[in-house]
mmCIF file of C-alpha atoms in Angstrom:
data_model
loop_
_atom_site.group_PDB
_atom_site.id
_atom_site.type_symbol
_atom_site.label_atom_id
_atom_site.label_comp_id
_atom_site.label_asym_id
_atom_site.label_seq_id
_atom_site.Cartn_x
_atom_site.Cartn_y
_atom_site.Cartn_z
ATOM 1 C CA UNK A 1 5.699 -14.972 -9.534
ATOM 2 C CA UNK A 2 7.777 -11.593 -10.108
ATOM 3 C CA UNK A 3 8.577 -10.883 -13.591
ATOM 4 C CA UNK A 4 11.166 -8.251 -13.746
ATOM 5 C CA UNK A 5 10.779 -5.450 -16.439
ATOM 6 C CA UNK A 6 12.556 -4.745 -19.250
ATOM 7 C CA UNK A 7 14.665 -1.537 -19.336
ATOM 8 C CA UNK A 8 17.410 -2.299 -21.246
ATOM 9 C CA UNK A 9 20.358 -0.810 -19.508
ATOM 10 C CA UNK A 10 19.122 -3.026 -16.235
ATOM 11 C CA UNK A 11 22.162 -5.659 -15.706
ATOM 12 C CA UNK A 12 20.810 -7.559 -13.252
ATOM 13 C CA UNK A 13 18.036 -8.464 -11.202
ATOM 14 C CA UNK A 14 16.175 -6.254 -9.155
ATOM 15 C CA UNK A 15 17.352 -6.071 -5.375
ATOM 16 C CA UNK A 16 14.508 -6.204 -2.602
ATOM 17 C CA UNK A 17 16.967 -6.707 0.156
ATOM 18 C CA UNK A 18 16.432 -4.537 3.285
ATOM 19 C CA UNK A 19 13.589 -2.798 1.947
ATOM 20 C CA UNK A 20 9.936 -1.395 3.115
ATOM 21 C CA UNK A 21 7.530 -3.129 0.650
ATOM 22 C CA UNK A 22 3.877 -1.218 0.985
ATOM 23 C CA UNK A 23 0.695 -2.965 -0.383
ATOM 24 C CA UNK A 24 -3.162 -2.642 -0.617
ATOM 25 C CA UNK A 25 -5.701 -5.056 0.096
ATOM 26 C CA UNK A 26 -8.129 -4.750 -2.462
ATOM 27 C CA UNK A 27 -10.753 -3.580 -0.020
ATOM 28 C CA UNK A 28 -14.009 -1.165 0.911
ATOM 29 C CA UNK A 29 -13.667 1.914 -1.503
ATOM 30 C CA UNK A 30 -10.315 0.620 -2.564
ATOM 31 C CA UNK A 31 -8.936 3.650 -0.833
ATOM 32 C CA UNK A 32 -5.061 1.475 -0.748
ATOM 33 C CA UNK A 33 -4.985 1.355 -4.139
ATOM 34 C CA UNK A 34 -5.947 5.001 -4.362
ATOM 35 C CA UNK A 35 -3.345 6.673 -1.865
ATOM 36 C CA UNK A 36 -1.092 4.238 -4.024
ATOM 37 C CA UNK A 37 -2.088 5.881 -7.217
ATOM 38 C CA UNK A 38 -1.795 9.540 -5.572
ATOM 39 C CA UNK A 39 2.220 8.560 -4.469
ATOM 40 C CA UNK A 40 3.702 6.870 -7.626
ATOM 41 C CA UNK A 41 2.004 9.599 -9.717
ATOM 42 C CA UNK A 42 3.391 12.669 -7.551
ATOM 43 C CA UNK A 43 6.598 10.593 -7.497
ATOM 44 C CA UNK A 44 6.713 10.038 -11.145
ATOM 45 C CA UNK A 45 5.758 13.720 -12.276
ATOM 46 C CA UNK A 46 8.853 14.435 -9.698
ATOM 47 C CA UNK A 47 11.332 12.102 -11.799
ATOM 48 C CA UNK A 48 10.921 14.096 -15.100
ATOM 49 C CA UNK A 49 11.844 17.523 -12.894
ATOM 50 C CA UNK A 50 15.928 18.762 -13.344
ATOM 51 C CA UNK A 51 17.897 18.197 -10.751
ATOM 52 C CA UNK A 52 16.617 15.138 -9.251
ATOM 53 C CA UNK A 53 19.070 12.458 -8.336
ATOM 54 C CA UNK A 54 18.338 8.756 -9.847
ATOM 55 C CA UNK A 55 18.448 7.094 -6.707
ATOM 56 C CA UNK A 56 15.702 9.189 -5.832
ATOM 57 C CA UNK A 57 13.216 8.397 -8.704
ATOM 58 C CA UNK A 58 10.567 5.769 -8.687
ATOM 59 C CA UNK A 59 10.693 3.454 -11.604
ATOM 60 C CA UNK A 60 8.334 0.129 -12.433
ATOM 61 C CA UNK A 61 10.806 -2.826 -12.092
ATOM 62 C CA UNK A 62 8.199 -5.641 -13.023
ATOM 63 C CA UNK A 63 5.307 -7.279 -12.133
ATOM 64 C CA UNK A 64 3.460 -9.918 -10.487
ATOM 65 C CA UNK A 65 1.705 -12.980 -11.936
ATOM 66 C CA UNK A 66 -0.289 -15.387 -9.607
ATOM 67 C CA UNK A 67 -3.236 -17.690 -10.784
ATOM 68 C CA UNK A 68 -5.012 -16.316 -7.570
ATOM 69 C CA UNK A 69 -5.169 -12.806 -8.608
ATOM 70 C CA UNK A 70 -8.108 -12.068 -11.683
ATOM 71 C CA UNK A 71 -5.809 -10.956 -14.861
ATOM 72 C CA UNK A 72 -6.540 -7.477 -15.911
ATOM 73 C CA UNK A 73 -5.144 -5.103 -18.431
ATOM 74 C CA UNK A 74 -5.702 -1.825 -19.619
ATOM 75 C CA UNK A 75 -3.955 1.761 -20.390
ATOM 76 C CA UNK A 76 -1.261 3.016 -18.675
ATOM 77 C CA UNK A 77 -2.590 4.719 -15.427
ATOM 78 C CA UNK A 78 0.242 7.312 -14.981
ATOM 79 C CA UNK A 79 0.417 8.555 -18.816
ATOM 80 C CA UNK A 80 -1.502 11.022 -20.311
ATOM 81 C CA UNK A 81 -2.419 10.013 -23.582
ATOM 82 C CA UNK A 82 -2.424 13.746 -25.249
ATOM 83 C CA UNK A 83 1.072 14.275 -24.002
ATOM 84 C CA UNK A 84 3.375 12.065 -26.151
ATOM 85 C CA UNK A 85 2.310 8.494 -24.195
ATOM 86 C CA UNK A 86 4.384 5.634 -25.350
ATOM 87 C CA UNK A 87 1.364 3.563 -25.114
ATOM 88 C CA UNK A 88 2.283 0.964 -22.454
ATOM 89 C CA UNK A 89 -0.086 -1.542 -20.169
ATOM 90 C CA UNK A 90 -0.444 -1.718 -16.792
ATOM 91 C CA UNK A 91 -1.096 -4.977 -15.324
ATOM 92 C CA UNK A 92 -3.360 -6.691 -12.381
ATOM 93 C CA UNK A 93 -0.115 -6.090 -9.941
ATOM 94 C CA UNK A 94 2.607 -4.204 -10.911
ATOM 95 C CA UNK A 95 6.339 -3.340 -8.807
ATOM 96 C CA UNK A 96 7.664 0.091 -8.161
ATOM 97 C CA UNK A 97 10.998 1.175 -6.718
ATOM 98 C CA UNK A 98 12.408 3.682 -4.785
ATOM 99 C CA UNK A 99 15.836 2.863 -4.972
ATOM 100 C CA UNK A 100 17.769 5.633 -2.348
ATOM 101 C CA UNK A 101 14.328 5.185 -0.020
ATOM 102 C CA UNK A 102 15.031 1.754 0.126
ATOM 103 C CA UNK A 103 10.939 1.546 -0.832
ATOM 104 C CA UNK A 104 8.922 -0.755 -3.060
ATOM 105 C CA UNK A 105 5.559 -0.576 -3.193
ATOM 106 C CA UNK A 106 3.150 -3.396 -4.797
ATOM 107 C CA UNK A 107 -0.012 -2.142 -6.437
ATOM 108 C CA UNK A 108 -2.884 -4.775 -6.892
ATOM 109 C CA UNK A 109 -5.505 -3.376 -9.212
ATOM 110 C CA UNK A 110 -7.905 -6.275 -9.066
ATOM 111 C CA UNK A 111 -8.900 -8.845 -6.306
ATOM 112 C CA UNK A 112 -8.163 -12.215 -5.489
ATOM 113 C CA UNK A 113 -9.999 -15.106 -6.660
ATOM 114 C CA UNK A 114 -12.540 -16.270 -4.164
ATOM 115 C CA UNK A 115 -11.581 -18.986 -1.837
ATOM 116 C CA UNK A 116 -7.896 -18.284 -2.975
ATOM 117 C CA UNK A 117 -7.015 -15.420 0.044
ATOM 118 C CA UNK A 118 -4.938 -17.958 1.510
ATOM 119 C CA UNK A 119 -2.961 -19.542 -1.188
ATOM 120 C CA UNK A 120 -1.825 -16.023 -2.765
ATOM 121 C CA UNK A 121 -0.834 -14.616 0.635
ATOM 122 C CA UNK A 122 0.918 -17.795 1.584
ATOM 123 C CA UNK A 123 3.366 -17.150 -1.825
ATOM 124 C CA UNK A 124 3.420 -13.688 -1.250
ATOM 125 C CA UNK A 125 4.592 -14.386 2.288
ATOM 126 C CA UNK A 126 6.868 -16.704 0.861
ATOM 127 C CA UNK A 127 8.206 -14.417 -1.693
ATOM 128 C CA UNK A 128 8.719 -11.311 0.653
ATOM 129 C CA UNK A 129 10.899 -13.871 2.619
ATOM 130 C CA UNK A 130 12.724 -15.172 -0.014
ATOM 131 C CA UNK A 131 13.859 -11.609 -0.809
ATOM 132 C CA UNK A 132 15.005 -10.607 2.534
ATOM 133 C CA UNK A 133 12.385 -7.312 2.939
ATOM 134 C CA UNK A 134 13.166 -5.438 5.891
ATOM 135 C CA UNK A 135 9.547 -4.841 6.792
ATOM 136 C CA UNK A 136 5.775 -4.894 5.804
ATOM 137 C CA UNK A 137 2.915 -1.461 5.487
ATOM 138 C CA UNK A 138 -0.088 -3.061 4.098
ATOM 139 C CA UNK A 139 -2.708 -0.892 3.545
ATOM 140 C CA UNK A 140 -6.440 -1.664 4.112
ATOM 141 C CA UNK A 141 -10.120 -0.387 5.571
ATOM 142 C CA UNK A 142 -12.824 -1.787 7.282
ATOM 143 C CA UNK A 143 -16.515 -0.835 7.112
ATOM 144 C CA UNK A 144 -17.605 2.629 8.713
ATOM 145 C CA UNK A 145 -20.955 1.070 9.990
ATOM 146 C CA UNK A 146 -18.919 -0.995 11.921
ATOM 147 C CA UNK A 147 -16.699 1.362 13.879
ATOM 148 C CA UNK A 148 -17.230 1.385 17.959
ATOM 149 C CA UNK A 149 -15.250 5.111 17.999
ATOM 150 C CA UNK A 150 -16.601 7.614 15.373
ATOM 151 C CA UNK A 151 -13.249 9.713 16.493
ATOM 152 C CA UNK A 152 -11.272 6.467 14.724
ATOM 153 C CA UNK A 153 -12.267 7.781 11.381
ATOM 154 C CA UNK A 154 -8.589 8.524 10.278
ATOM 155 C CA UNK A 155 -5.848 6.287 10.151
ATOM 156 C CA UNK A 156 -4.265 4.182 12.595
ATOM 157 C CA UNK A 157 -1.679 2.239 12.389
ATOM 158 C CA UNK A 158 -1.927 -1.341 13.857
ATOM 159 C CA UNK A 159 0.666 -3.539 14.675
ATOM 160 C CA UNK A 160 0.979 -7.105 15.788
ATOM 161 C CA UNK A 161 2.169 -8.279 18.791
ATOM 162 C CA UNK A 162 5.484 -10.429 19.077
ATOM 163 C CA UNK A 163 6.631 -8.274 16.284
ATOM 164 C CA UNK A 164 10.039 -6.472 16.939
ATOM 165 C CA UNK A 165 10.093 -2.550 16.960
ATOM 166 C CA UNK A 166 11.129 -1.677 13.057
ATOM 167 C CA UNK A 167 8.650 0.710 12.323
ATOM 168 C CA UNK A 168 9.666 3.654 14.962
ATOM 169 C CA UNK A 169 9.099 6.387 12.008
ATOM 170 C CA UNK A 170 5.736 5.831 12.969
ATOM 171 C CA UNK A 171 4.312 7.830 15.659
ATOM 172 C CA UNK A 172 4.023 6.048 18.451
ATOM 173 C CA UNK A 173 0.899 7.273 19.887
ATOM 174 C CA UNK A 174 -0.386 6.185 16.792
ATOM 175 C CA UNK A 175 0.238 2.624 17.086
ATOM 176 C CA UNK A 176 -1.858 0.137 18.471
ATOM 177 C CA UNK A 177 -0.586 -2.807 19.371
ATOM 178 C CA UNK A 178 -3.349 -5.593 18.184
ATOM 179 C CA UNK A 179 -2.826 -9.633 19.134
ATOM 180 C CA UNK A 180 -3.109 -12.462 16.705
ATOM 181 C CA UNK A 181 -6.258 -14.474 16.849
ATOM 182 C CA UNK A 182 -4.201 -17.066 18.658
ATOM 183 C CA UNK A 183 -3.796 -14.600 21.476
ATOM 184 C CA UNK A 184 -7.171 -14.118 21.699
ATOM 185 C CA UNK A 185 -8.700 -17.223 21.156
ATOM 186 C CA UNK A 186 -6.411 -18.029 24.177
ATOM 187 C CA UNK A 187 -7.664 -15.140 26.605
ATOM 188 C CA UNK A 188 -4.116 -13.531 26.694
ATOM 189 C CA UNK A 189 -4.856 -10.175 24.770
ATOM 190 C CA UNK A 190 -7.926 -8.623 24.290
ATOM 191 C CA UNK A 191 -8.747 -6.733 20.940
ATOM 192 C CA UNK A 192 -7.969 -2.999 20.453
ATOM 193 C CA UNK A 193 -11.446 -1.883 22.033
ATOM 194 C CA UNK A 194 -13.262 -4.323 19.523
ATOM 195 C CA UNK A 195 -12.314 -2.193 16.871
ATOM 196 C CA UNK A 196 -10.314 -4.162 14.448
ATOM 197 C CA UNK A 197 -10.585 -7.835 13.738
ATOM 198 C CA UNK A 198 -8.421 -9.250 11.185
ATOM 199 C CA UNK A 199 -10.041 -10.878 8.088
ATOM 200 C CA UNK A 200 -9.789 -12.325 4.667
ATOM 201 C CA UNK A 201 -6.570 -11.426 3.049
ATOM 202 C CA UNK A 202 -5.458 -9.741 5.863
ATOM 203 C CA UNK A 203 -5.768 -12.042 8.170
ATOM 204 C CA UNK A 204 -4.342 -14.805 5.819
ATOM 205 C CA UNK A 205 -0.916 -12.348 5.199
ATOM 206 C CA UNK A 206 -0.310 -11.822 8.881
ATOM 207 C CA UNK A 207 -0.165 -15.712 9.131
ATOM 208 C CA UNK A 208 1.991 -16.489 6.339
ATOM 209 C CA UNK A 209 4.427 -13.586 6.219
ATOM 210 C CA UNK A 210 7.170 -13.640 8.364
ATOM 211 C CA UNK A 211 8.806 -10.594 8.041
ATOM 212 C CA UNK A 212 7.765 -7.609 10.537
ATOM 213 C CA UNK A 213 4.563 -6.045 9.792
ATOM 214 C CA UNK A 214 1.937 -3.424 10.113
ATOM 215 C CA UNK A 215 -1.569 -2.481 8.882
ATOM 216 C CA UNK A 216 -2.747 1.402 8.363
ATOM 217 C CA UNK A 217 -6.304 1.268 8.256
ATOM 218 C CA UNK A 218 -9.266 3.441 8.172
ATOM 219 C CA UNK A 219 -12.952 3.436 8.330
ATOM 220 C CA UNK A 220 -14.505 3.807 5.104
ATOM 221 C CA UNK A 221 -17.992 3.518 2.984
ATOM 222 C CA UNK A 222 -18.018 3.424 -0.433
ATOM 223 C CA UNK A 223 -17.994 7.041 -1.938
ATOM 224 C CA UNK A 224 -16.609 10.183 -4.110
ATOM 225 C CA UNK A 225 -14.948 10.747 -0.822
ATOM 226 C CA UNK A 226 -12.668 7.467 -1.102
ATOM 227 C CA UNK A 227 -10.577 10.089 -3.354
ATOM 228 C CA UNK A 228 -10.081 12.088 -0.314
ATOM 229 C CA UNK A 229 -9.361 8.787 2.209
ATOM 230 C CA UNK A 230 -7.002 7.718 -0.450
ATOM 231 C CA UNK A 231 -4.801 11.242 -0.513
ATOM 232 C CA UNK A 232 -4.564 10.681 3.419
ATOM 233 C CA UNK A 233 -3.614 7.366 3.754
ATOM 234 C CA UNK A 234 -0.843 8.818 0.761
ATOM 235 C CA UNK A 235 0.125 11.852 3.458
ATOM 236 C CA UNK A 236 0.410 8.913 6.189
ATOM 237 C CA UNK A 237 2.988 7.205 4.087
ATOM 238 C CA UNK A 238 4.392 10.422 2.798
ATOM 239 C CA UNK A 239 5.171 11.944 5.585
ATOM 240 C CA UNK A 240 6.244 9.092 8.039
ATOM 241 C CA UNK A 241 8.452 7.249 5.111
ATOM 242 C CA UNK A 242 10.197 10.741 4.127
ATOM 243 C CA UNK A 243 9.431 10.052 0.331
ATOM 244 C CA UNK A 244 10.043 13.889 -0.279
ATOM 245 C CA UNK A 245 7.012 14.994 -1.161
ATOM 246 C CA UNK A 246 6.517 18.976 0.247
ATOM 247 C CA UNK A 247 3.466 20.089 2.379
ATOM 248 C CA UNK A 248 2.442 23.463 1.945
ATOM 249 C CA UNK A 249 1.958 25.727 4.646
ATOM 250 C CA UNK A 250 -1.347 24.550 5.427
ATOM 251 C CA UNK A 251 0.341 20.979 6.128
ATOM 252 C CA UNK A 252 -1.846 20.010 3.235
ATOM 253 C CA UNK A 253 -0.009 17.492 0.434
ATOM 254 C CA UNK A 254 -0.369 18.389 -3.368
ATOM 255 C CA UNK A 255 -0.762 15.454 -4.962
ATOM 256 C CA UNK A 256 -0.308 14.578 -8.664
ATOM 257 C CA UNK A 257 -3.551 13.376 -9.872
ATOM 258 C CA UNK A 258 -3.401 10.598 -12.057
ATOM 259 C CA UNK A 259 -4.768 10.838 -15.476
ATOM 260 C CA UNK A 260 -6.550 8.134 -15.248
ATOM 261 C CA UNK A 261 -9.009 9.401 -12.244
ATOM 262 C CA UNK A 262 -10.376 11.737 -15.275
ATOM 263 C CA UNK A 263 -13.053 9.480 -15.758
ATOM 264 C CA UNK A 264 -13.925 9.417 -12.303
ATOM 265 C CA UNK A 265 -17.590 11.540 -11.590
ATOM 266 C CA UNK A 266 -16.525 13.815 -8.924
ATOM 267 C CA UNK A 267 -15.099 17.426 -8.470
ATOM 268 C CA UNK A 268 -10.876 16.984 -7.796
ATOM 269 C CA UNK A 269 -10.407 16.813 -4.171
ATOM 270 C CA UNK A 270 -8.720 19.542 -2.148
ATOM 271 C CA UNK A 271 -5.457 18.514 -0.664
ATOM 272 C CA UNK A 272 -6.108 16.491 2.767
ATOM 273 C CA UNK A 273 -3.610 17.685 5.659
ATOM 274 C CA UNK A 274 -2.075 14.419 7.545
ATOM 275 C CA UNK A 275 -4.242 13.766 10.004
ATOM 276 C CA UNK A 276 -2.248 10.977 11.407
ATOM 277 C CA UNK A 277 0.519 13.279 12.557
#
């Protein structure tokens, strides 16, 4: 399933142990991937600065490979081809590491095969196990049209419960606890104000994986303005995870854009303050 990459003065396998893995679903707008996109490339353009420690850098350490997951390949998302790019691939799901931050983050850049949401996050589950990962941040958003509390726009971090305390750099009043359909099926807990019920991938992951766990979601519709979702979901993590990235005095985060949003039709979004804190 994970393929580690090559980089030559690497001795040994990577080490997941104890770590925060973050992942997108591949979802409405695909906002997950895109605050995703917005972190590894500030994070990256951050490496090649003087003076920062190696610990601190994020670095690809391999990929993923599942027969659920479409293949895809293409250019390099993070290199800009007019600036000496060595010309390498990125791949349908590819592994970054923050070594010091104890962080990994998964990004899936195409979906899962249908009828297959189950048997991919059943490995996954299995996988994230098998490696001993502290803890779980899956990203994700549900349909606007559907949302009971227009003031729920922004993100909100759900969490299941039964599931011990390990995410307390989280705001609290932030966090809503949400039950399992179990719960509900049984009448024990209602659902958060009928706002979020757990589905497709989602819902298959918080069954199979068995390490602690917690969705940040938002409402979202399919727009230019998923650019502008996807920086705040990336000031969420930012700024709860300590990943070092520095707000200006607005509050507002300046991220990197990657060059491969050029293509995208739209004017380059203004920095988005954290509106989760």
């Amino acid at each position: 399933m994970f393929h580690e990459e090559n980089r030559g003065g690497n001795n040994g396998l990577t080490s997941f142990e104890g770590q925060t893995l973050i992942l997108p679903t591949v979802t409405i707008g695909n906002v997950g991937q895109i605050a995703l996109d917005y972190l590894i490339a500030t994070l990256l353009n951050r490496t090649t600065g003087e003076g920062v420690k190696d610990g601190d850098c994020i670095r690809k350490v391999g990929y993923i490979v599942h027969d659920s997951v479409l293949p895809l390949v293409g250019n390099n998302a993070f290199e800009n081809r007019d600036a000496g790019a060595n010309g390498a691939l990125s791949l349908a799901v590819e592994v970054f590491q923050i070594a010091a931050k104890k962080i990994t983050i998964i990004q899936q850049r195409s979906p899962v095969r249908k009828n297959e949401n189950r048997t991919y996050a059943v490995d996954l589950g299995r996988w994230i196990k098998e490696n001993k990962f502290l803890r779980v941040v899956l990203l994700t958003t549900q349909d606007r049209a559907l949302s009971l509390h227009p003031s729920l726009a922004s993100a909100t971090v759900y969490q299941w419960t039964g599931v011990p305390d390990s995410f307390t750099d989280f705001p609290s009043r932030y966090v809503k606890t949400l039950a399992t359909p179990e719960e509900v099926q049984a009448g024990e807990i209602p659902p958060v104000d009928g706002v979020f019920h757990p589905r497709g991938f989602v819902a298959q992951f918080v069954h199979a994986c068995e390490v602690p766990s917690i969705v940040l979601s938002m409402f979202s519709v399919e727009s230019v303005n998923n650019l502008v979702e996807g920086q705040q979901l990336a000031a969420v993590l930012a700024s709860c995870l300590s990943l070092g990235i520095t707000a200006g005095e607005n509050g507002a985060f300046a991220f990197v854009t990657p060059p491969s949003f050029d293509a995208i039709v739209t004017d380059d979004p203004a920095p988005i303050p954290n509106m989760l804190l």
